[in-house]
Amino acid sequence: MTPAATALPFRSRTWARVGWLALAAYVIYACAQLDVSAERIASGLSNAAHFFGRMFPPNFARWDLLVKGLKESLEIAALASALGIALSLPIGFVAARNLMPAWVSWPARLVIVAARSFHPVIVAILFVKAVGFGALAGILALTVASIGFIGKLFAEAIEEISLKQVEAVRATGAPFMSVIGFGVLPQVFARFIGFCTYQLDSNLRNSTMVGIVGAGGIGGTLFAAFQRFDYDYVCAILISIIALIMAGEVLAMGVRGIFIDGLSLADLFRGRVGRLAAQGERHLEDD
Amino acid sequence: MLSIRHLAKSYVPGKPVLNDINLDIAARGITAIIGPSGTGKSTLIRCINRLVEPSAGEIEFEGEDLVGLSRRALRRVRRRIGMVFQEYNLVERLSVMENVLSGRLGYVSPWRAWRRKFPPEDIARAFELLGIVGLSGFAGSRADSLSGGQRQRVGIARAVMQQPAVLLADEPTSSLDPKTSVEIMQLLADIARDRDIPVVINMHDVELAKRFADRIIGMSAGSVVFDGPSGNLSDATLKTIYGGEDWLQ
């Protein structure tokens, strides 16, 4: 027998099997710990049926309160995105290890890690304690979230650029800021726009939620409606939030179309939305 | 105008890539540096404008030693040294015009450069140069939409845009087909003649070097082993530079 015939054709999978078994064992243990059982799910389903029954038809009678909450959510999302993008651009930039010395990039990376550590709701609770109830706390909370997300991805995008293009610009005797403007930014601009539109979308969703902890927006109205068992009004609010998120998605696709694919506004209105949607998904996978 | 004295470079201590290089580049003419891969040709040419920091030695250019210069002074000198790269090194997502104008970045403030407010005479010269390199009408195209030969033409236009006192070219034709290679070499020769500036070119292709260069420098294992007019390059010399002889048949 030749040595080749005795060699295993694939790598040994013993450890992968052990891992799967351990995962299965943990799932069973966790179900037992948390009292997850078939009976509880069955009784929960009948509760859910009752709850959904009371949600329909949705009740838009208090539409003024609804519109006020939605407007506030939209404002929170827009301001937090603008502020977050403006701050994460320089922070992400100095966090890139290929352009900055370690003593500059490490503090910036710490800021980014700190901003990413907590869920926006936890940050919102902290800001409600600090600046009081209302939209300002929501704006600050979502700004922190934006810095964490865009800053990290932007720094990573800069770390992946081609240094040959940068070298050529340096060789012309360009000062540092011109090297950035001509050698670095053009390579990462399209991805930066992608991160920003994704974060706007994410801020829009989160801005409907921070109200639950008193940080402004439609979330407060939603939470109050839940507690008063006004399920038909809850349904109206949920439908409005879905509409808001969809509008935000269309806006984000438009922005990506203009900045990344170089389309004009006229192109966008000529029914290219379907094609853009497919591209939008691809961009997210790239991110 | 450019003289290199006792230049040495080692990336890893104790393993020199260049040892004791001494060269004088005259104020005109094409100098080709030939030699096998990994012999330090690229390192040598990058030491001249300090894209690679020399470990020892002097590089005197227009009466100044470049090795000790501060960053600011180095930027000022780099404006006078144009460079053409093997892989063109264009900024892919910028237009041809922006790439050509980036040759002026050493002269234009970042604030103006970011807003693309280049002086009108720079813009006029950029259009003129695009005509000279045969790319009129391509100003608005993105660099990544061009072919290899076209990209190298943009690279040359960018370097000439600096109004350099010397032009360095690091394997400018190695990524191109034979016909385009000759065209690019011809373009570099025309520029050297018309603007009366010396051109220093690294290359692999011995025939191309003999055809276009006035002077050939042969390098082997980090040292200069031949330096003379291209007519004096014999098969025996090529054997010293590259080793072996089967490839010469």
Coordinates of C-alpha atoms in Angstrom, one line a residue:
Chain A
M1 CA 0.0 0.0 0.0
T2 CA 1.4 3.4 -0.9
P3 CA 1.5 6.1 1.8
A4 CA -1.0 8.2 -0.3
A5 CA -3.6 5.5 0.0
T6 CA -3.4 5.5 3.8
A7 CA -3.6 9.3 4.2
L8 CA -7.0 10.7 5.2
P9 CA -8.7 12.5 2.4
F10 CA -10.2 15.1 4.8
R11 CA -9.2 16.7 8.0
S12 CA -10.4 15.0 11.1
R13 CA -13.7 16.3 12.4
T14 CA -13.6 14.9 15.9
W15 CA -13.5 18.4 17.5
A16 CA -16.3 19.7 15.4
R17 CA -18.5 16.7 16.5
V18 CA -17.6 17.3 20.1
G19 CA -18.6 21.0 19.7
W20 CA -22.0 20.1 18.2
L21 CA -22.7 17.6 20.9
A22 CA -21.8 20.2 23.6
L23 CA -24.1 22.7 21.9
A24 CA -27.0 20.3 21.9
A25 CA -26.4 19.4 25.5
Y26 CA -26.4 23.1 26.5
V27 CA -29.7 23.8 24.7
I28 CA -31.4 21.0 26.6
Y29 CA -29.9 22.2 29.9
A30 CA -31.0 25.8 29.2
C31 CA -34.6 24.8 28.3
A32 CA -34.8 23.0 31.6
Q33 CA -33.4 25.9 33.6
L34 CA -35.7 28.5 32.0
D35 CA -38.8 26.4 32.2
V36 CA -39.4 26.3 28.5
S37 CA -41.9 23.6 27.8
A38 CA -44.4 22.6 25.2
E39 CA -47.4 23.3 27.5
R40 CA -46.3 26.9 28.1
I41 CA -45.8 27.5 24.4
A42 CA -49.3 26.1 23.7
S43 CA -51.0 28.3 26.3
G44 CA -48.9 31.2 25.1
L45 CA -50.2 30.7 21.6
S46 CA -53.8 31.0 22.7
N47 CA -52.9 34.2 24.6
A48 CA -51.3 35.5 21.4
A49 CA -54.4 34.7 19.4
H50 CA -56.5 36.7 21.9
F51 CA -54.0 39.6 21.8
F52 CA -53.9 39.7 18.0
G53 CA -57.7 39.6 17.9
R54 CA -57.9 42.7 20.0
M55 CA -55.3 44.5 17.7
F56 CA -57.7 44.5 14.8
P57 CA -59.0 46.7 13.3
P58 CA -56.2 49.2 14.1
N59 CA -57.4 52.4 15.6
F60 CA -56.1 55.6 14.1
A61 CA -58.4 57.9 16.1
R62 CA -55.5 59.5 18.0
W63 CA -53.5 60.2 14.9
D64 CA -52.3 63.6 16.1
L65 CA -50.4 62.0 19.0
L66 CA -49.1 59.3 16.6
V67 CA -47.8 61.8 14.1
K68 CA -46.2 63.9 16.8
G69 CA -44.3 60.8 18.1
L70 CA -43.2 59.7 14.6
K71 CA -42.0 63.2 13.8
E72 CA -39.9 63.2 17.0
S73 CA -38.5 59.8 16.2
L74 CA -37.6 61.0 12.7
E75 CA -35.8 64.0 14.1
I76 CA -33.9 61.9 16.6
A77 CA -32.8 59.6 13.9
A78 CA -31.8 62.4 11.5
L79 CA -29.9 64.5 14.1
A80 CA -28.2 61.4 15.6
S81 CA -27.1 60.2 12.2
A82 CA -25.7 63.6 11.2
L83 CA -23.9 64.1 14.5
G84 CA -22.7 60.5 14.5
I85 CA -21.4 60.6 10.9
A86 CA -19.6 63.9 11.5
L87 CA -17.9 62.5 14.6
S88 CA -17.1 59.0 13.4
L89 CA -15.4 60.3 10.2
P90 CA -12.4 61.7 12.2
I91 CA -12.5 59.1 14.9
G92 CA -12.6 56.2 12.4
F93 CA -9.8 57.9 10.5
V94 CA -7.4 58.2 13.4
A95 CA -8.3 54.6 14.4
A96 CA -6.8 53.2 11.2
R97 CA -3.6 51.5 12.1
N98 CA -2.0 51.8 8.7
L99 CA -2.1 55.6 8.6
M100 CA -1.6 56.5 12.2
P101 CA 1.0 55.7 14.8
A102 CA -0.1 53.3 17.6
W103 CA -0.2 56.0 20.3
V104 CA -2.9 57.8 18.2
S105 CA -4.9 54.9 16.9
W106 CA -5.2 53.0 20.3
P107 CA -7.1 55.8 22.1
A108 CA -9.4 56.2 19.1
R109 CA -10.0 52.4 19.0
L110 CA -10.8 52.5 22.7
V111 CA -13.5 55.2 22.1
I112 CA -15.0 53.0 19.4
V113 CA -15.0 49.9 21.5
A114 CA -16.6 51.8 24.4
A115 CA -19.3 53.2 22.1
R116 CA -20.1 49.7 20.8
S117 CA -20.1 48.0 24.2
F118 CA -23.7 48.8 25.2
H119 CA -27.0 48.4 23.5
P120 CA -28.5 51.8 22.6
V121 CA -31.3 51.3 25.2
I122 CA -28.7 51.0 28.0
V123 CA -27.0 54.1 26.7
A124 CA -30.3 55.8 26.4
I125 CA -31.1 55.0 30.1
L126 CA -27.7 56.6 31.1
F127 CA -28.4 59.7 29.1
V128 CA -32.0 60.0 30.5
K129 CA -30.4 60.0 33.9
A130 CA -27.8 62.6 32.8
V131 CA -29.8 65.1 30.7
G132 CA -33.4 64.2 31.7
F133 CA -36.4 62.8 29.8
G134 CA -36.9 63.8 26.2
A135 CA -35.5 63.7 22.7
L136 CA -32.0 65.0 23.6
A137 CA -31.2 61.8 25.5
G138 CA -32.3 59.7 22.5
I139 CA -30.2 61.8 20.1
L140 CA -27.1 61.4 22.3
A141 CA -27.7 57.7 22.7
L142 CA -28.0 57.0 19.0
T143 CA -25.0 59.3 18.3
V144 CA -22.9 57.0 20.5
A145 CA -24.2 54.0 18.7
S146 CA -23.4 55.5 15.3
I147 CA -19.9 56.3 16.3
G148 CA -19.4 52.8 17.4
F149 CA -20.7 51.3 14.2
I150 CA -19.5 53.7 11.5
G151 CA -16.2 54.4 13.2
K152 CA -15.3 50.7 13.4
L153 CA -16.2 49.9 9.8
F154 CA -14.6 53.0 8.5
A155 CA -11.4 52.3 10.2
E156 CA -11.4 48.8 8.8
A157 CA -12.1 50.1 5.3
I158 CA -9.1 52.4 5.5
E159 CA -6.9 49.6 6.8
E160 CA -7.8 47.6 3.6
I161 CA -6.9 50.4 1.0
S162 CA -4.2 50.0 -1.6
L163 CA -1.0 51.7 -0.3
K164 CA 0.4 51.8 -3.8
Q165 CA -2.1 54.6 -4.7
V166 CA -1.1 56.4 -1.5
E167 CA 2.6 56.0 -2.3
A168 CA 2.1 57.6 -5.7
V169 CA 0.4 60.7 -4.2
R170 CA 3.2 60.9 -1.6
A171 CA 5.8 60.8 -4.3
T172 CA 4.5 64.0 -5.8
G173 CA 5.5 65.9 -2.6
A174 CA 1.8 66.3 -1.5
P175 CA 1.3 67.5 2.1
F176 CA -0.4 65.0 4.5
M177 CA -4.0 66.4 4.1
S178 CA -3.7 66.3 0.3
V179 CA -2.5 62.7 0.5
I180 CA -5.6 61.9 2.5
G181 CA -7.9 63.8 0.1
F182 CA -6.5 62.3 -3.1
G183 CA -4.9 59.0 -2.1
V184 CA -7.1 57.7 0.8
L185 CA -10.6 59.1 0.7
P186 CA -11.4 58.2 -2.9
Q187 CA -10.7 54.6 -2.1
V188 CA -13.1 54.4 0.9
F189 CA -15.8 57.0 0.1
A190 CA -18.3 54.6 -1.5
R191 CA -18.0 52.2 1.4
F192 CA -18.4 55.1 3.9
I193 CA -21.7 56.2 2.2
G194 CA -22.8 52.5 2.5
F195 CA -22.1 52.5 6.2
C196 CA -23.8 55.8 6.7
T197 CA -27.1 54.8 4.9
Y198 CA -27.1 51.5 6.9
Q199 CA -26.6 53.4 10.1
L200 CA -29.4 55.9 9.2
D201 CA -31.7 52.9 8.7
S202 CA -30.6 51.4 12.0
N203 CA -31.0 54.8 13.8
L204 CA -34.5 55.1 12.4
R205 CA -35.5 51.7 13.9
N206 CA -33.8 52.4 17.2
S207 CA -35.4 55.9 17.5
T208 CA -38.8 54.2 17.7
M209 CA -37.6 52.3 20.7
V210 CA -35.6 54.7 22.9
G211 CA -38.9 56.3 23.9
I212 CA -39.7 53.2 26.0
V213 CA -37.0 54.4 28.5
G214 CA -38.1 58.0 28.2
A215 CA -35.7 59.2 25.6
G216 CA -38.2 60.7 23.2
G217 CA -40.0 59.5 20.1
I218 CA -42.9 57.2 19.3
G219 CA -41.6 54.5 21.6
G220 CA -43.1 56.3 24.7
T221 CA -46.5 56.5 23.1
L222 CA -46.2 52.8 22.1
F223 CA -45.2 51.7 25.6
A224 CA -48.1 53.7 27.2
A225 CA -50.6 52.2 24.8
F226 CA -49.4 48.7 25.7
Q227 CA -49.8 49.4 29.4
R228 CA -53.3 50.7 28.9
F229 CA -54.2 47.6 26.8
D230 CA -55.1 49.8 23.9
Y231 CA -54.1 47.1 21.5
D232 CA -55.9 48.6 18.5
Y233 CA -53.9 51.8 19.0
V234 CA -50.7 49.7 19.4
C235 CA -51.5 48.1 16.0
A236 CA -51.9 51.6 14.4
I237 CA -48.5 52.6 15.9
L238 CA -46.8 49.5 14.6
I239 CA -48.2 49.9 11.1
S240 CA -46.9 53.5 11.1
I241 CA -43.4 52.4 12.2
I242 CA -43.3 49.9 9.4
A243 CA -44.2 52.6 6.9
L244 CA -41.5 54.9 8.4
I245 CA -38.8 52.2 8.1
M246 CA -39.8 51.4 4.5
A247 CA -39.7 55.1 3.6
G248 CA -36.2 55.3 5.2
E249 CA -35.1 52.2 3.2
V250 CA -36.2 53.9 -0.1
L251 CA -34.3 57.0 0.9
A252 CA -31.2 55.0 1.7
M253 CA -31.4 53.2 -1.6
G254 CA -31.6 56.6 -3.4
V255 CA -28.6 57.9 -1.6
R256 CA -26.6 54.8 -2.4
G257 CA -27.7 55.0 -6.0
I258 CA -26.5 58.6 -6.3
F259 CA -23.2 58.3 -4.5
I260 CA -22.1 54.8 -5.2
D261 CA -23.6 53.9 -8.6
G262 CA -23.5 57.5 -10.0
L263 CA -27.2 57.6 -10.9
S264 CA -29.1 60.9 -11.3
L265 CA -32.4 61.7 -9.6
A266 CA -34.1 61.1 -12.9
D267 CA -32.7 57.6 -13.1
L268 CA -34.1 56.9 -9.7
F269 CA -37.6 58.0 -10.6
R270 CA -37.5 56.0 -13.8
G271 CA -38.3 52.8 -11.9
R272 CA -34.8 51.5 -11.2
V273 CA -35.7 50.8 -7.6
G274 CA -35.9 47.1 -8.1
R275 CA -32.4 46.9 -9.5
L276 CA -31.2 49.1 -6.7
A277 CA -32.8 47.0 -4.1
A278 CA -30.8 44.0 -5.4
Q279 CA -27.7 46.1 -5.3
G280 CA -28.5 47.4 -1.8
E281 CA -28.5 43.8 -0.5
R282 CA -25.2 43.2 -2.1
H283 CA -23.7 46.3 -0.5
L284 CA -24.8 45.1 2.9
E285 CA -23.2 41.7 2.3
D286 CA -20.0 43.6 1.4
D287 CA -20.1 45.5 4.6
Chain B
M1 CA 22.8 66.9 -11.0
L2 CA 22.0 63.7 -9.1
S3 CA 24.9 62.0 -7.4
I4 CA 24.6 59.0 -5.1
R5 CA 27.5 58.3 -2.7
H6 CA 28.1 55.1 -0.7
L7 CA 24.3 54.4 -0.6
A8 CA 23.4 51.3 1.4
K9 CA 20.1 49.8 2.4
S10 CA 19.2 46.8 4.5
Y11 CA 15.5 46.1 5.4
V12 CA 16.8 43.5 7.9
P13 CA 20.0 44.3 9.8
G14 CA 22.9 42.2 8.4
K15 CA 21.2 41.4 5.1
P16 CA 22.0 44.4 2.8
V17 CA 19.9 44.9 -0.3
L18 CA 22.2 47.6 -1.6
N19 CA 25.9 47.9 -0.8
D20 CA 27.9 51.0 -1.5
I21 CA 26.2 52.3 -4.6
N22 CA 28.0 55.2 -6.3
L23 CA 26.4 56.8 -9.3
D24 CA 26.2 60.2 -11.0
I25 CA 23.3 61.0 -13.2
A26 CA 24.0 63.7 -15.8
A27 CA 21.6 66.5 -16.6
R28 CA 20.2 64.7 -19.6
G29 CA 19.8 61.4 -21.2
I30 CA 18.1 58.1 -20.5
T31 CA 19.8 55.8 -17.9
A32 CA 18.5 52.2 -17.7
I33 CA 19.2 50.1 -14.6
I34 CA 19.0 46.4 -15.5
G35 CA 19.5 43.3 -13.4
P36 CA 17.8 40.2 -12.1
S37 CA 14.7 40.3 -10.0
G38 CA 15.3 41.0 -6.3
T39 CA 18.7 42.6 -6.9
G40 CA 17.7 46.0 -5.4
K41 CA 16.8 48.0 -8.5
S42 CA 13.4 49.1 -7.1
T43 CA 15.0 49.8 -3.7
L44 CA 17.7 52.0 -5.3
I45 CA 15.2 54.0 -7.3
R46 CA 12.9 54.4 -4.2
C47 CA 15.8 55.6 -2.1
I48 CA 16.3 58.5 -4.5
N49 CA 13.0 60.2 -3.4
R50 CA 13.1 58.4 0.0
L51 CA 10.0 56.4 -0.5
V52 CA 12.4 53.9 1.0
E53 CA 14.7 55.3 3.7
P54 CA 18.4 54.7 2.9
S55 CA 20.4 53.0 5.7
A56 CA 23.6 54.9 4.9
G57 CA 25.1 57.1 2.3
E58 CA 24.3 60.4 0.6
I59 CA 22.0 61.4 -2.3
E60 CA 22.9 64.8 -3.6
F61 CA 20.2 66.4 -5.8
E62 CA 20.4 70.0 -7.0
G63 CA 23.1 70.7 -4.4
E64 CA 21.2 69.3 -1.4
D65 CA 21.8 66.0 0.5
L66 CA 18.3 64.4 0.5
V67 CA 19.1 61.8 3.2
G68 CA 19.1 64.2 6.1
L69 CA 16.1 66.4 5.0
S70 CA 13.2 67.1 7.3
R71 CA 9.7 66.0 6.2
R72 CA 8.8 69.4 5.0
A73 CA 12.0 69.9 3.0
L74 CA 11.7 66.4 1.6
R75 CA 8.2 67.2 0.3
R76 CA 9.6 70.3 -1.4
V77 CA 12.3 68.2 -3.1
R78 CA 9.9 65.5 -4.1
R79 CA 8.0 68.0 -6.2
R80 CA 11.1 68.1 -8.4
I81 CA 11.3 64.4 -8.8
G82 CA 8.6 62.7 -11.0
M83 CA 8.0 59.0 -10.6
V84 CA 6.3 56.4 -12.8
F85 CA 5.4 53.1 -11.3
Q86 CA 5.2 49.5 -12.5
E87 CA 1.6 49.1 -11.6
Y88 CA 0.7 52.7 -12.6
N89 CA -0.5 53.4 -9.0
L90 CA -3.3 55.6 -10.2
V91 CA -6.0 56.4 -7.8
E92 CA -8.5 54.1 -9.3
R93 CA -11.7 55.8 -8.3
L94 CA -10.6 59.3 -9.4
S95 CA -11.0 60.6 -12.9
V96 CA -8.0 60.8 -15.3
M97 CA -8.0 64.6 -14.9
E98 CA -7.9 64.3 -11.1
N99 CA -5.0 61.8 -11.4
V100 CA -3.0 64.1 -13.7
L101 CA -3.7 67.1 -11.5
S102 CA -2.5 65.2 -8.4
G103 CA 1.0 65.9 -9.8
R104 CA 0.4 69.5 -8.7
L105 CA -0.5 68.6 -5.1
G106 CA 2.9 69.7 -3.9
Y107 CA 2.2 73.2 -5.1
V108 CA -1.5 73.6 -4.3
S109 CA -2.8 73.9 -0.7
P110 CA -4.8 71.0 0.6
W111 CA -7.8 73.3 1.1
R112 CA -7.8 74.2 -2.6
A113 CA -7.0 70.6 -3.6
W114 CA -10.0 69.2 -1.7
R115 CA -12.3 71.6 -3.4
R116 CA -10.6 70.8 -6.8
K117 CA -9.7 74.5 -7.2
F118 CA -6.6 74.1 -9.2
P119 CA -5.0 77.1 -10.9
P120 CA -6.3 77.6 -14.4
E121 CA -2.8 77.3 -15.9
D122 CA -2.4 73.9 -14.2
I123 CA -5.7 72.7 -15.7
A124 CA -4.7 74.0 -19.1
R125 CA -1.3 72.2 -18.9
A126 CA -3.1 69.0 -17.8
F127 CA -5.3 69.1 -20.9
E128 CA -2.2 69.7 -23.0
L129 CA -0.3 66.8 -21.4
L130 CA -3.3 64.5 -22.0
G131 CA -3.0 65.4 -25.6
I132 CA 0.7 64.7 -25.7
V133 CA 0.3 61.3 -24.1
G134 CA -2.5 60.5 -26.5
L135 CA -5.4 60.6 -24.2
S136 CA -7.4 63.7 -25.3
G137 CA -11.0 63.1 -24.5
F138 CA -10.4 60.8 -21.6
A139 CA -10.2 63.6 -18.9
G140 CA -13.5 62.6 -17.3
S141 CA -13.1 58.8 -17.5
R142 CA -12.4 57.0 -14.2
A143 CA -8.9 55.6 -14.0
D144 CA -10.2 52.1 -13.4
S145 CA -11.9 52.1 -16.8
L146 CA -8.7 52.4 -18.7
S147 CA -6.4 49.7 -20.2
G148 CA -2.9 49.1 -18.9
G149 CA -1.2 51.2 -21.6
Q150 CA -3.6 54.0 -21.1
R151 CA -3.1 53.9 -17.3
Q152 CA 0.7 54.2 -17.7
R153 CA 0.2 57.2 -20.0
V154 CA -1.8 58.8 -17.2
G155 CA 0.9 57.9 -14.8
I156 CA 3.5 59.6 -17.0
A157 CA 1.3 62.7 -17.4
R158 CA 1.0 62.9 -13.6
A159 CA 4.8 62.7 -13.2
V160 CA 5.4 65.3 -15.9
M161 CA 2.7 67.5 -14.4
Q162 CA 5.1 68.1 -11.5
Q163 CA 7.5 69.8 -13.9
P164 CA 10.2 67.6 -12.5
A165 CA 14.0 68.1 -12.8
V166 CA 14.4 64.3 -13.1
L167 CA 12.0 61.5 -13.9
L168 CA 12.3 58.1 -12.2
A169 CA 10.5 55.1 -13.6
D170 CA 10.3 51.8 -11.7
E171 CA 9.7 49.0 -14.3
P172 CA 7.3 51.1 -16.3
T173 CA 6.7 48.5 -18.9
S174 CA 6.8 45.2 -17.0
S175 CA 3.0 44.9 -16.8
L176 CA 2.5 45.7 -20.5
D177 CA 2.5 43.8 -23.7
P178 CA 5.6 44.2 -26.1
K179 CA 4.0 46.6 -28.5
T180 CA 2.6 48.9 -25.7
S181 CA 6.0 48.6 -23.9
V182 CA 7.8 50.1 -26.9
E183 CA 5.2 52.9 -27.2
I184 CA 5.6 53.8 -23.5
M185 CA 9.4 53.8 -23.8
Q186 CA 9.1 56.0 -26.8
L187 CA 6.9 58.4 -24.9
L188 CA 9.4 58.5 -22.0
A189 CA 12.2 59.1 -24.5
D190 CA 10.2 61.9 -26.2
I191 CA 9.6 63.6 -22.9
A192 CA 13.3 63.3 -21.9
R193 CA 14.3 65.0 -25.1
D194 CA 11.5 67.6 -25.4
R195 CA 11.8 68.7 -21.7
D196 CA 15.5 68.2 -21.5
I197 CA 15.4 66.2 -18.3
P198 CA 17.2 63.0 -17.3
V199 CA 15.2 59.8 -17.0
V200 CA 16.3 56.9 -14.8
I201 CA 14.4 53.7 -15.7
N202 CA 14.5 50.3 -14.0
M203 CA 13.8 47.5 -16.4
H204 CA 13.9 43.8 -17.0
D205 CA 14.0 43.9 -20.8
V206 CA 17.6 44.1 -22.0
E207 CA 16.7 44.7 -25.7
L208 CA 14.4 47.5 -24.8
A209 CA 17.1 49.0 -22.6
K210 CA 19.7 48.8 -25.4
R211 CA 17.2 50.4 -27.8
F212 CA 16.2 53.4 -25.8
A213 CA 18.9 54.1 -23.1
D214 CA 22.0 56.1 -23.6
R215 CA 23.6 54.6 -20.6
I216 CA 23.1 51.3 -18.9
I217 CA 23.8 50.4 -15.3
G218 CA 24.0 46.6 -14.6
M219 CA 23.2 45.5 -11.0
S220 CA 23.8 42.2 -9.4
A221 CA 23.2 41.2 -5.8
G222 CA 22.9 44.8 -4.6
S223 CA 26.0 46.2 -6.3
V224 CA 26.7 47.9 -9.6
V225 CA 28.7 45.5 -11.9
F226 CA 28.5 47.5 -15.1
D227 CA 28.2 51.1 -16.0
G228 CA 28.7 52.4 -19.5
P229 CA 27.1 53.4 -22.8
S230 CA 24.5 51.0 -24.0
G231 CA 26.7 50.1 -27.0
N232 CA 29.4 48.6 -24.7
L233 CA 27.0 46.1 -23.2
S234 CA 28.4 42.7 -24.3
D235 CA 27.2 39.2 -23.8
A236 CA 30.0 38.6 -21.4
T237 CA 28.8 41.6 -19.3
L238 CA 25.2 40.3 -19.4
K239 CA 26.5 37.0 -18.1
T240 CA 28.0 38.8 -15.1
I241 CA 24.8 40.6 -14.4
Y242 CA 22.3 37.8 -14.7
G243 CA 24.5 34.7 -14.3
G244 CA 24.4 31.7 -16.6
E245 CA 24.4 31.8 -20.4
D246 CA 21.7 29.5 -21.7
W247 CA 19.2 32.4 -21.9
L248 CA 21.4 34.4 -24.2
Q249 CA 21.1 32.0 -27.1

